[in-house]
Amino acid sequence: MDKLSNYGWRSRFPEFQSTAAQKIRDSLQGFVTDASEEQIRAWDDSIPLLQKEVGEILEDQASGEQYSTVLEYELPMDLRRPDVIFLLNGGLLVIELKGKSSPSQADLDQAAAYARDLRCYHRECENAKVHVVVVPTRARGLLGSEHGVSVMGPDALDAHVRAIEGDSSGPPISPEAFLDANAYRPLPTLVEAARELFLQGDIRPIHRARAATDPAVETITEIIHRAAREKSRHLILVTGVPGAGKTLVGLRMVHAHFLDDLAVKRDDGKPTVPAVFLSGNGPLVEVLSYELKGAGGGGRTFVRGVKEYVKRYSSQRNLIPPEHVLIFDEAQRAFDAQQVQEKHRNTPGFEGGRSEPEHFIEFAERIPEWCVVIGLIGGGQEIHVGEEAGLVQWRDAIENAGCPADWHVHLPDQAADAFTGSSKPPEIKPALGLDIEIRFHLATNIHKFVSTLLEEGAADRCATLANHLEEQGYHLRISRDLDEAKGYLRERYAENRLARFGLIASAKDKELERWNVPNDWNSTKRLKFGPWYSDDESDGQHSCRHLESCVTEFGAQGLELDAALLAWGTDLVRTNSQWSNAMARGYQKKGRVKDPFQLRINAYRVLLTRGRDVTTVFVPPVGVLDETYRFLLSAGFRPLGH
């Protein structure tokens, strides 16, 4: 087997049917060099079964001679391997073989994810039909179908292929085209995208994801060129639903190669640093630093902490930022003046009285000739004390600038209300509003489901949305047994060592510690976010995959997992068909909190949107959470073990 291959076996149906099973197994074993004895036995058991079915297809269908089979196809940049793929007329069939009598929920969800990812990210599958079947090898006949995943014994495969052929048109996908290493381009996680940008200067091309974010990037690029050409100052606000790619837009802009050509040389003759990406999200900065420490710079990245930036430039008023473009992630969460004062009260030379937006506009006005401040805005993400003032702070920052008339504001319709009454009307740019969710493998309406769940409490509408998400390959699962929920995730991702799944919970719950969910302050304070998000189990005890340590909304916001195990706390419960935060921990600075209930809603909004593949909820088996559990079931969460 060629070491550069991304499959264990490929051939047309006639060759597969006539080749000795031992030869096919040897080929697979030569490709999967670390195959376990259990895996080898599974190949020995399944290859003859597949050959029998392929033989029956060839007997009944003349077109079968043009079909191809691919075994152990390794998804490029992913390392997962669907067991078998049949390349058929007008599409393909993904086959997952399980040595059992009936599949588990994890088996079904794993197979659905293969089909989903091929549809979303494989060039040859974009306009083809992708079918998926789970085959318990000890079963016989058709066992049923669940949200697009068929379940059947191996004896039913030939009839299933005949049915697929009758519903398809077009020639079979070429195996050469399908196996092209450049044909499959999965959407990177935020951390993967940052790593690619840092090391390569660009993100892998993802056609459908780029289509969702390119208009915003192009609009921002035009404004930056205008600023440099006209020597003007601009504030750009980019809004988006959770998972729409706002941060990816910011990361792409901070690495835009054209910025080097637009930078103005300073008095010392040295060119400026073109752009900086600023985040108030400490865990995000920590994770990126941990991931990129091997690339040089001791782990320092292009992502800088907002607090340190404000500290540096607010205490030295003659200091000029070297950048022309300041990108502020989660700009709607910017601290108000009181919280800024609280955070910097011990900084020598610090002058209070300004919010973070006012500080950044003032810093930008120090930059010679031109500057652009970009605010990336997500709704309903305010979870910290001092973040509740919202977007109006950016309007006030412009109005209170040294030269307000010098500033041009660009924003989408979604942010226009915050600038009502401005002395200089903003320029409306529809492309700056991102409304397509790409984080969740292009499944749509996850944010709508979560908003309907938390804000409207409309179970029937949630159930409709949940059913739609299930069909798109995004799963909502629930259990009252923590071990069962952990077992589901471990089984589902057992063959995917790159997957990251972890335990998350609200910081304001008082009861979860009783159920071995360490969401208390001391436990979460000790947690190291870099290893938690990045390490495999074999790298030590800190990996999220152990499902032992826990991050709260403060450690999860802005970061993502392939699957989240959310332990639902008593800080937000259903009581008499309404949400209540009556049992939540209090805030130390109660006088600073405007709406503690809304902060709880926002916290669960964050927690419910961390998993890219699945959100699995554990509801402790206590009476106070019974109504919450029943409500989540009625809203579309599907119970494990049923």
XYZ file of C-alpha atoms in Angstrom:
642
model
C 0.000 0.000 0.000
C 1.346 3.434 -1.005
C 2.047 5.331 2.208
C 0.639 8.462 0.595
C -2.735 6.812 0.046
C -5.730 7.822 2.124
C -7.538 4.479 1.954
C -6.971 0.828 2.720
C -8.604 -0.651 -0.386
C -10.242 0.629 -3.554
C -11.512 -1.214 -6.606
C -14.433 -1.584 -8.954
C -17.112 -3.974 -7.759
C -16.041 -6.908 -9.982
C -12.473 -6.831 -8.680
C -13.639 -6.521 -5.067
C -16.007 -9.462 -5.467
C -13.387 -11.734 -7.041
C -10.346 -10.875 -4.884
C -9.387 -13.221 -2.077
C -10.616 -11.848 1.242
C -7.172 -12.423 2.748
C -5.587 -10.116 0.162
C -8.068 -7.352 0.928
C -7.482 -7.777 4.644
C -3.711 -7.621 4.145
C -4.134 -4.387 2.237
C -6.210 -2.908 5.044
C -3.706 -4.048 7.630
C -0.881 -2.504 5.629
C -2.701 0.832 5.706
C -3.954 0.754 9.307
C -0.631 -0.277 10.806
C -1.825 -0.014 14.400
C -4.933 -2.151 13.891
C -5.963 -4.103 16.982
C -6.675 -7.815 16.997
C -10.340 -6.945 17.409
C -10.208 -4.786 14.275
C -8.507 -7.522 12.278
C -11.167 -10.049 13.344
C -13.842 -7.565 12.307
C -12.311 -7.314 8.831
C -12.125 -11.089 8.555
C -15.800 -11.346 9.497
C -17.127 -8.495 7.342
C -15.157 -8.726 4.059
C -16.811 -12.005 2.930
C -20.238 -10.596 3.840
C -19.580 -7.493 1.740
C -18.265 -9.583 -1.168
C -21.431 -11.683 -1.130
C -23.642 -8.574 -1.301
C -21.530 -7.001 -4.046
C -21.812 -10.264 -6.012
C -25.618 -10.144 -5.741
C -25.623 -6.520 -6.912
C -23.520 -7.478 -9.937
C -25.946 -10.282 -10.796
C -28.961 -7.973 -10.746
C -27.573 -4.663 -11.981
C -25.552 -4.194 -15.132
C -24.460 -0.766 -13.927
C -22.847 -2.408 -10.908
C -19.699 -3.057 -12.918
C -19.026 0.711 -12.849
C -19.524 0.969 -9.105
C -16.532 1.197 -6.766
C -15.844 0.264 -3.204
C -13.453 2.078 -0.853
C -12.549 0.549 2.510
C -11.047 2.462 5.441
C -11.124 5.848 3.695
C -9.252 8.282 5.931
C -10.861 11.714 5.868
C -7.985 14.134 5.094
C -7.012 16.481 7.980
C -9.443 14.496 10.111
C -8.061 10.941 10.581
C -11.528 9.378 10.950
C -12.241 6.383 8.743
C -15.691 5.267 7.583
C -15.628 1.479 7.276
C -16.918 1.199 3.700
C -17.988 3.583 0.955
C -19.806 2.472 -2.193
C -19.525 4.926 -5.116
C -22.836 4.516 -6.953
C -24.865 6.248 -9.650
C -25.437 9.845 -8.629
C -24.021 9.506 -5.149
C -22.498 7.248 -2.563
C -23.373 4.982 0.329
C -21.499 5.173 3.640
C -21.575 1.840 5.478
C -20.663 1.485 9.135
C -20.253 -2.132 10.246
C -20.838 -3.074 13.880
C -20.237 -6.552 15.273
C -23.490 -6.667 17.227
C -27.205 -7.384 16.889
C -28.428 -3.791 17.152
C -26.658 -0.403 17.083
C -26.314 1.997 19.958
C -27.218 5.671 19.758
C -23.504 6.458 19.533
C -23.218 4.141 16.499
C -26.068 5.910 14.722
C -24.774 9.386 15.515
C -21.232 8.497 14.436
C -22.510 7.270 11.061
C -24.722 10.331 10.625
C -21.668 12.538 11.238
C -19.739 10.817 8.438
C -22.550 11.472 5.978
C -22.994 15.056 7.193
C -19.304 15.889 6.841
C -19.066 14.412 3.358
C -22.086 16.450 2.282
C -20.668 19.636 3.783
C -16.990 19.416 2.977
C -16.300 16.956 0.132
C -16.124 18.530 -3.296
C -17.563 15.465 -5.064
C -20.486 15.204 -2.650
C -21.728 18.778 -2.825
C -24.268 17.974 -5.539
C -24.491 14.213 -4.990
C -26.751 12.149 -2.768
C -25.007 10.807 0.320
C -26.757 7.813 1.877
C -25.719 6.198 5.132
C -26.424 2.825 6.681
C -25.402 1.136 9.934
C -24.986 -2.615 9.554
C -25.050 -4.744 12.736
C -23.381 -7.826 11.285
C -25.308 -10.216 13.566
C -28.690 -8.904 12.383
C -30.772 -9.789 9.349
C -33.128 -7.781 7.205
C -34.140 -4.131 7.388
C -34.391 -2.959 11.019
C -35.587 0.570 10.369
C -34.442 4.112 9.741
C -33.735 7.034 12.028
C -33.379 10.565 10.654
C -31.748 9.449 7.432
C -29.648 6.631 8.907
C -30.852 3.228 7.752
C -30.231 0.162 9.917
C -30.087 -3.317 8.410
C -28.337 -6.644 8.469
C -25.671 -7.289 5.812
C -28.084 -9.484 3.843
C -30.236 -6.422 3.032
C -27.442 -4.329 1.489
C -28.006 -5.491 -2.100
C -31.698 -4.546 -2.016
C -30.800 -1.206 -0.440
C -28.335 -0.429 -3.239
C -30.981 -1.317 -5.829
C -33.405 1.093 -4.166
C -30.763 3.828 -4.139
C -30.027 3.287 -7.838
C -33.705 3.660 -8.655
C -33.740 7.033 -6.918
C -30.518 8.359 -8.476
C -29.343 9.828 -11.739
C -25.945 10.561 -13.174
C -22.790 8.475 -13.473
C -20.928 7.085 -10.469
C -18.428 9.334 -8.727
C -14.940 8.667 -10.012
C -12.807 6.983 -7.334
C -9.838 9.104 -8.451
C -11.833 12.301 -7.927
C -13.303 11.084 -4.651
C -9.914 10.109 -3.207
C -8.167 13.312 -4.278
C -6.516 14.616 -1.106
C -7.718 18.154 -1.901
C -11.351 17.138 -2.340
C -12.184 17.064 1.371
C -11.720 20.278 3.358
C -13.385 20.187 6.805
C -14.204 23.394 8.630
C -11.449 24.026 11.176
C -12.171 24.792 14.783
C -11.301 28.281 15.954
C -8.031 27.015 17.424
C -7.165 25.088 14.245
C -7.903 28.175 12.140
C -5.678 30.327 14.360
C -2.880 27.777 14.066
C -3.172 27.668 10.268
C -3.171 31.455 10.023
C -0.184 31.774 12.337
C 1.913 29.136 10.563
C 0.719 29.450 6.948
C -0.833 32.907 6.683
C -4.161 31.566 5.456
C -6.998 29.179 6.334
C -7.747 26.084 4.268
C -10.321 26.934 1.564
C -13.802 25.809 2.610
C -16.131 26.722 -0.233
C -19.430 26.850 1.644
C -17.948 28.461 4.764
C -16.093 31.065 2.712
C -19.321 31.868 0.866
C -20.880 32.803 4.220
C -18.036 35.036 5.417
C -16.368 36.402 2.265
C -18.854 39.287 1.797
C -17.974 40.631 5.249
C -14.236 40.211 4.612
C -14.533 41.987 1.264
C -16.513 44.859 2.773
C -14.002 45.335 5.592
C -11.145 45.183 3.071
C -12.739 47.978 1.028
C -13.175 50.158 4.122
C -9.564 49.618 5.214
C -8.302 50.618 1.765
C -10.558 53.670 1.879
C -9.190 54.632 5.296
C -5.606 54.413 4.047
C -6.392 56.255 0.811
C -8.403 59.081 2.422
C -6.388 59.155 5.666
C -9.584 58.729 7.665
C -10.805 56.925 10.785
C -13.454 54.223 10.820
C -15.393 52.066 13.262
C -16.748 48.805 11.795
C -19.218 46.652 13.709
C -19.708 43.044 12.552
C -22.698 41.211 14.020
C -23.619 37.560 13.817
C -25.556 34.714 15.309
C -23.562 32.244 17.449
C -21.279 30.166 15.254
C -21.559 32.405 12.183
C -17.807 32.953 11.880
C -17.326 36.431 13.387
C -14.055 35.492 15.045
C -12.839 33.778 11.861
C -13.528 37.010 9.975
C -11.450 38.887 12.544
C -8.606 36.359 12.362
C -8.571 36.512 8.573
C -8.401 40.311 8.632
C -5.583 40.489 11.177
C -3.547 38.273 8.806
C -4.527 40.080 5.588
C -1.343 40.436 3.539
C -2.375 43.768 2.007
C -2.129 45.490 5.393
C 1.655 45.467 5.154
C 1.483 47.666 2.056
C -0.897 50.179 3.683
C 1.027 50.678 6.918
C 2.523 54.122 7.458
C 6.171 54.339 8.461
C 6.882 56.066 11.758
C 9.547 58.636 12.598
C 12.097 55.923 13.342
C 11.660 54.581 9.835
C 10.350 51.194 10.929
C 7.047 50.019 9.460
C 4.197 49.541 11.872
C 2.651 46.256 12.923
C -0.447 46.350 10.688
C -3.127 44.865 12.948
C -3.841 43.359 16.360
C -6.594 40.999 17.481
C -7.753 41.875 20.986
C -9.842 39.645 23.207
C -11.184 40.075 26.701
C -11.535 36.301 26.788
C -8.648 35.133 28.978
C -9.228 31.392 28.363
C -9.184 31.943 24.587
C -5.862 33.772 24.778
C -4.478 31.035 27.064
C -5.553 28.214 24.735
C -4.147 29.881 21.635
C -0.870 30.593 23.407
C -0.653 26.950 24.519
C -1.422 25.662 21.014
C 1.112 27.916 19.308
C 3.947 27.774 21.812
C 5.852 25.394 19.563
C 5.835 27.930 16.730
C 8.216 30.331 18.492
C 7.723 33.413 20.598
C 7.307 31.468 23.815
C 3.603 30.994 23.200
C 2.855 34.668 22.514
C 0.385 34.969 19.675
C -1.195 37.630 17.532
C -4.118 37.506 19.975
C -3.627 39.968 22.803
C -5.589 40.412 25.996
C -7.778 43.518 26.208
C -6.867 44.152 29.837
C -3.128 44.251 29.131
C -3.647 46.479 26.082
C -5.746 48.968 28.039
C -3.246 48.900 30.891
C -0.333 49.687 28.583
C -1.838 52.559 26.598
C -4.084 54.143 29.217
C -1.203 54.629 31.651
C 1.113 56.171 29.025
C -0.767 58.826 27.094
C 2.191 59.617 24.833
C 2.502 55.997 23.704
C 1.273 55.379 20.145
C -0.070 51.945 19.164
C 2.012 50.456 16.332
C -1.086 49.049 14.600
C -3.492 50.677 12.166
C -6.267 48.098 12.620
C -7.566 47.212 16.084
C -9.897 44.201 16.143
C -11.973 43.800 19.311
C -13.591 40.366 19.686
C -16.964 40.135 21.472
C -17.223 43.922 21.376
C -20.734 43.909 22.856
C -19.189 42.590 26.088
C -16.853 45.558 26.533
C -16.562 46.716 30.153
C -18.285 49.881 31.278
C -16.325 52.689 32.936
C -16.963 51.421 36.452
C -15.690 47.927 35.695
C -12.634 49.316 33.866
C -11.866 51.371 36.956
C -12.231 48.260 39.110
C -9.878 46.224 36.908
C -7.171 48.910 36.699
C -7.394 50.660 40.052
C -3.868 49.512 40.949
C -2.262 50.460 37.620
C 0.229 53.328 38.070
C -0.749 56.350 35.987
C -4.179 54.987 35.097
C -6.931 57.594 34.648
C -10.451 56.313 35.149
C -13.781 57.521 33.850
C -13.752 55.766 30.457
C -15.335 52.563 29.219
C -13.291 50.098 27.166
C -14.803 51.393 23.884
C -13.872 54.961 24.856
C -10.336 53.863 25.635
C -9.967 52.111 22.282
C -11.291 55.037 20.284
C -8.866 57.300 22.148
C -5.963 54.896 21.493
C -6.916 54.764 17.793
C -6.903 58.557 17.537
C -3.230 58.544 18.488
C -2.385 56.496 15.370
C -1.033 58.722 12.585
C -2.945 59.294 9.349
C -5.519 56.498 9.437
C -7.017 53.770 11.600
C -9.823 51.227 11.659
C -11.421 49.778 14.782
C -13.387 46.566 14.136
C -15.855 45.309 16.735
C -17.060 41.691 16.438
C -20.473 41.394 18.065
C -22.512 38.394 19.166
C -25.886 38.812 20.816
C -26.829 37.468 24.213
C -23.272 36.605 25.257
C -22.925 39.018 28.198
C -22.127 36.912 31.272
C -19.702 39.009 33.343
C -20.418 41.827 35.760
C -19.806 45.103 33.919
C -20.769 43.765 30.466
C -24.425 44.709 30.472
C -24.146 48.212 29.008
C -24.059 46.790 25.471
C -23.456 48.370 22.071
C -24.544 51.858 23.034
C -21.110 52.248 24.614
C -19.569 52.285 21.130
C -21.895 55.080 20.038
C -20.978 57.049 23.164
C -17.286 56.390 22.488
C -17.577 57.995 19.052
C -19.633 60.903 20.374
C -17.050 61.515 23.122
C -14.016 61.129 20.835
C -11.442 63.870 20.520
C -12.684 64.598 16.986
C -16.084 62.908 16.500
C -16.489 64.357 13.009
C -13.406 62.460 11.845
C -15.038 59.099 12.463
C -17.081 57.044 10.001
C -19.215 54.224 11.418
C -20.153 51.152 9.357
C -22.599 48.524 10.601
C -25.404 46.184 9.522
C -29.086 46.814 10.151
C -28.941 44.561 13.219
C -26.779 47.109 15.094
C -28.401 50.304 13.811
C -30.661 50.863 16.842
C -27.647 51.365 19.116
C -26.669 54.416 17.046
C -30.092 56.058 16.997
C -29.663 59.753 17.616
C -26.000 59.871 16.613
C -24.792 63.248 15.378
C -23.413 61.510 12.274
C -25.584 58.668 10.909
C -23.762 55.353 10.379
C -23.292 53.768 6.958
C -25.399 50.614 6.696
C -23.502 47.650 5.242
C -25.694 44.507 5.067
C -22.651 42.274 4.447
C -21.438 43.010 7.985
C -24.330 40.976 9.410
C -23.501 37.239 9.481
C -26.593 35.052 9.726
C -25.430 31.610 8.529
C -24.197 29.234 11.227
C -20.985 27.531 10.111
C -19.507 26.377 13.433
C -22.063 23.557 13.641
C -21.078 22.008 10.283
C -23.555 24.276 8.520
C -26.560 23.025 10.485
C -28.949 25.952 10.716
C -31.149 27.408 13.431
C -29.211 26.186 16.458
C -29.193 29.725 17.828
C -32.931 29.944 17.120
C -33.517 26.676 18.968
C -31.539 27.881 21.999
C -33.228 31.297 22.016
C -36.665 29.698 21.752
C -35.786 27.290 24.568
C -34.452 29.928 26.957
C -36.400 33.045 26.112
C -39.781 31.824 24.902
C -39.996 28.440 26.591
C -42.011 27.212 23.604
C -41.474 23.443 23.663
C -43.489 22.694 20.519
C -41.520 25.144 18.389
C -38.287 23.851 19.896
C -39.239 20.266 19.027
C -39.802 21.218 15.386
C -36.413 22.922 15.245
C -34.744 19.993 17.021
C -36.141 17.558 14.483
C -34.758 19.715 11.667
C -31.341 19.815 13.359
C -31.373 16.028 13.737
C -31.931 15.658 10.001
C -28.953 17.971 9.379
C -26.698 15.828 11.571
C -26.712 17.933 14.740
C -27.775 15.998 17.834
C -29.438 16.947 21.116
C -29.192 14.181 23.728
C -30.195 13.962 27.387
C -29.761 11.626 30.369
C -30.274 11.615 34.124
C -27.285 9.297 34.527
C -23.900 11.028 34.264
C -22.049 7.768 33.582
C -24.439 6.972 30.741
C -23.848 10.398 29.192
C -20.076 10.005 29.512
C -20.252 6.507 28.031
C -22.158 7.790 24.993
C -19.443 10.344 24.200
C -16.590 7.934 24.786
C -18.183 5.358 22.505
C -19.068 7.856 19.808
C -15.536 9.287 19.612
C -13.575 6.131 20.459
C -12.120 6.014 16.935
C -11.522 9.767 16.666
C -8.583 10.780 18.831
C -8.665 14.332 17.444
C -12.181 14.952 18.755
C -12.570 17.088 21.837
C -15.487 16.512 24.180
C -15.754 17.867 27.687
C -17.840 18.512 30.773
C -19.279 22.028 31.176
C -21.598 23.594 33.728
C -22.854 26.902 35.072
C -20.721 28.694 37.649
C -23.779 29.728 39.664
C -25.140 26.265 40.498
C -24.883 25.114 44.135
C -25.679 21.399 43.792
C -23.659 19.842 40.968
C -20.649 19.002 43.130
C -22.823 16.297 44.771
C -22.965 14.605 41.355
C -19.220 14.709 40.697
C -19.371 17.818 38.543
C -16.595 20.067 39.938
C -17.995 23.476 38.953
C -16.957 25.135 42.229
C -14.649 28.155 42.201
C -11.594 26.376 43.594
C -11.756 23.504 41.084
C -12.304 25.700 38.036
C -9.653 28.173 39.199
C -7.006 25.412 39.171
C -7.943 24.190 35.700
C -5.434 24.908 32.905
C -7.373 25.780 29.776
C -4.572 25.036 27.302
C -4.173 21.350 28.214
C -7.921 20.944 28.828
C -8.870 21.964 25.289
C -5.779 20.694 23.465
C -4.367 17.530 25.036
C -5.278 13.924 24.312
C -5.898 11.494 27.201
C -2.414 10.088 26.786
C -0.843 13.516 27.352
C -1.857 13.623 31.010
C -4.784 14.037 33.362
C -5.885 17.500 32.233
C -7.519 16.664 28.877
C -11.216 17.437 28.545
C -11.635 13.921 27.102
C -11.277 12.443 30.581
C -14.658 14.038 31.444
C -13.501 14.628 34.997
C -12.654 18.337 35.263
C -15.213 20.958 34.289
C -15.246 24.409 32.725
C -17.992 26.949 33.336
C -19.427 29.525 30.968
C -16.436 31.740 31.760
C -14.017 29.100 30.469
C -16.190 27.949 27.568
C -17.205 31.226 25.967
C -15.523 31.855 22.639
C -14.140 28.315 22.507
C -15.657 25.174 21.087
C -15.778 21.419 21.484
C -16.855 18.705 19.109
C -19.304 17.610 21.794
C -20.343 19.233 25.046
C -21.615 17.369 28.098
C -23.655 20.045 29.861
C -24.516 19.336 33.485
C -27.736 21.290 34.044
C -27.761 23.045 37.384
C -30.398 24.251 39.797
C -29.504 27.868 39.051
C -31.931 27.791 36.096
C -34.947 25.519 36.555
C -38.456 25.213 35.188
C -41.028 26.011 37.839
C -44.708 26.241 36.935
C -43.798 26.404 33.236
C -41.395 29.327 33.731
C -37.628 29.632 34.056
C -36.409 30.596 37.510
C -32.985 31.548 38.870
C -34.160 31.636 42.492
C -31.724 28.895 43.538
C -28.643 30.385 41.853
C -25.563 31.504 43.748
C -25.544 35.233 44.390
C -23.110 37.775 42.986
C -20.461 39.329 45.195
C -21.167 42.740 43.717
C -24.947 42.666 43.679
C -25.175 46.401 43.198
C -23.323 46.154 39.897
C -25.642 43.548 38.370
C -28.559 45.004 36.459
C -30.389 41.771 35.610
C -29.113 38.544 37.242
C -31.842 36.481 35.565
C -30.723 37.627 32.106
C -27.131 36.764 32.970
C -28.290 33.205 33.796
C -30.122 32.983 30.470
C -27.009 34.230 28.679
C -24.807 31.740 30.549
C -26.938 28.796 29.402
C -27.038 30.259 25.892
C -23.234 30.045 25.886
C -23.212 26.537 27.378
C -25.802 25.206 24.910
C -23.832 26.407 21.875
C -20.366 24.966 22.579
C -20.654 21.575 20.858
C -20.125 21.432 17.091
C -21.590 17.911 16.702
C -23.789 17.347 19.712
C -24.950 18.803 23.006
C -25.609 16.117 25.608
C -27.362 17.320 28.756
C -27.089 15.592 32.120
C -29.969 16.512 34.437
C -29.305 15.296 38.000
C -32.060 12.969 39.302
C -33.416 15.333 41.953
C -37.007 16.436 42.310
C -36.344 20.129 41.810
C -35.125 19.337 38.280
C -37.939 16.971 37.281
C -39.933 19.653 35.478
C -36.773 20.893 33.758
C -36.039 17.372 32.501
C -39.599 16.902 31.202
C -39.457 20.282 29.481
C -36.158 19.514 27.740
C -37.560 16.182 26.563
C -40.620 17.891 25.132
C -38.355 20.482 23.477
C -36.594 17.825 21.411
C -33.708 16.456 23.482
C -33.639 12.712 22.881
C -32.989 10.415 25.869
C -30.018 8.074 25.804
C -30.655 4.410 26.515
C -34.042 4.320 24.805
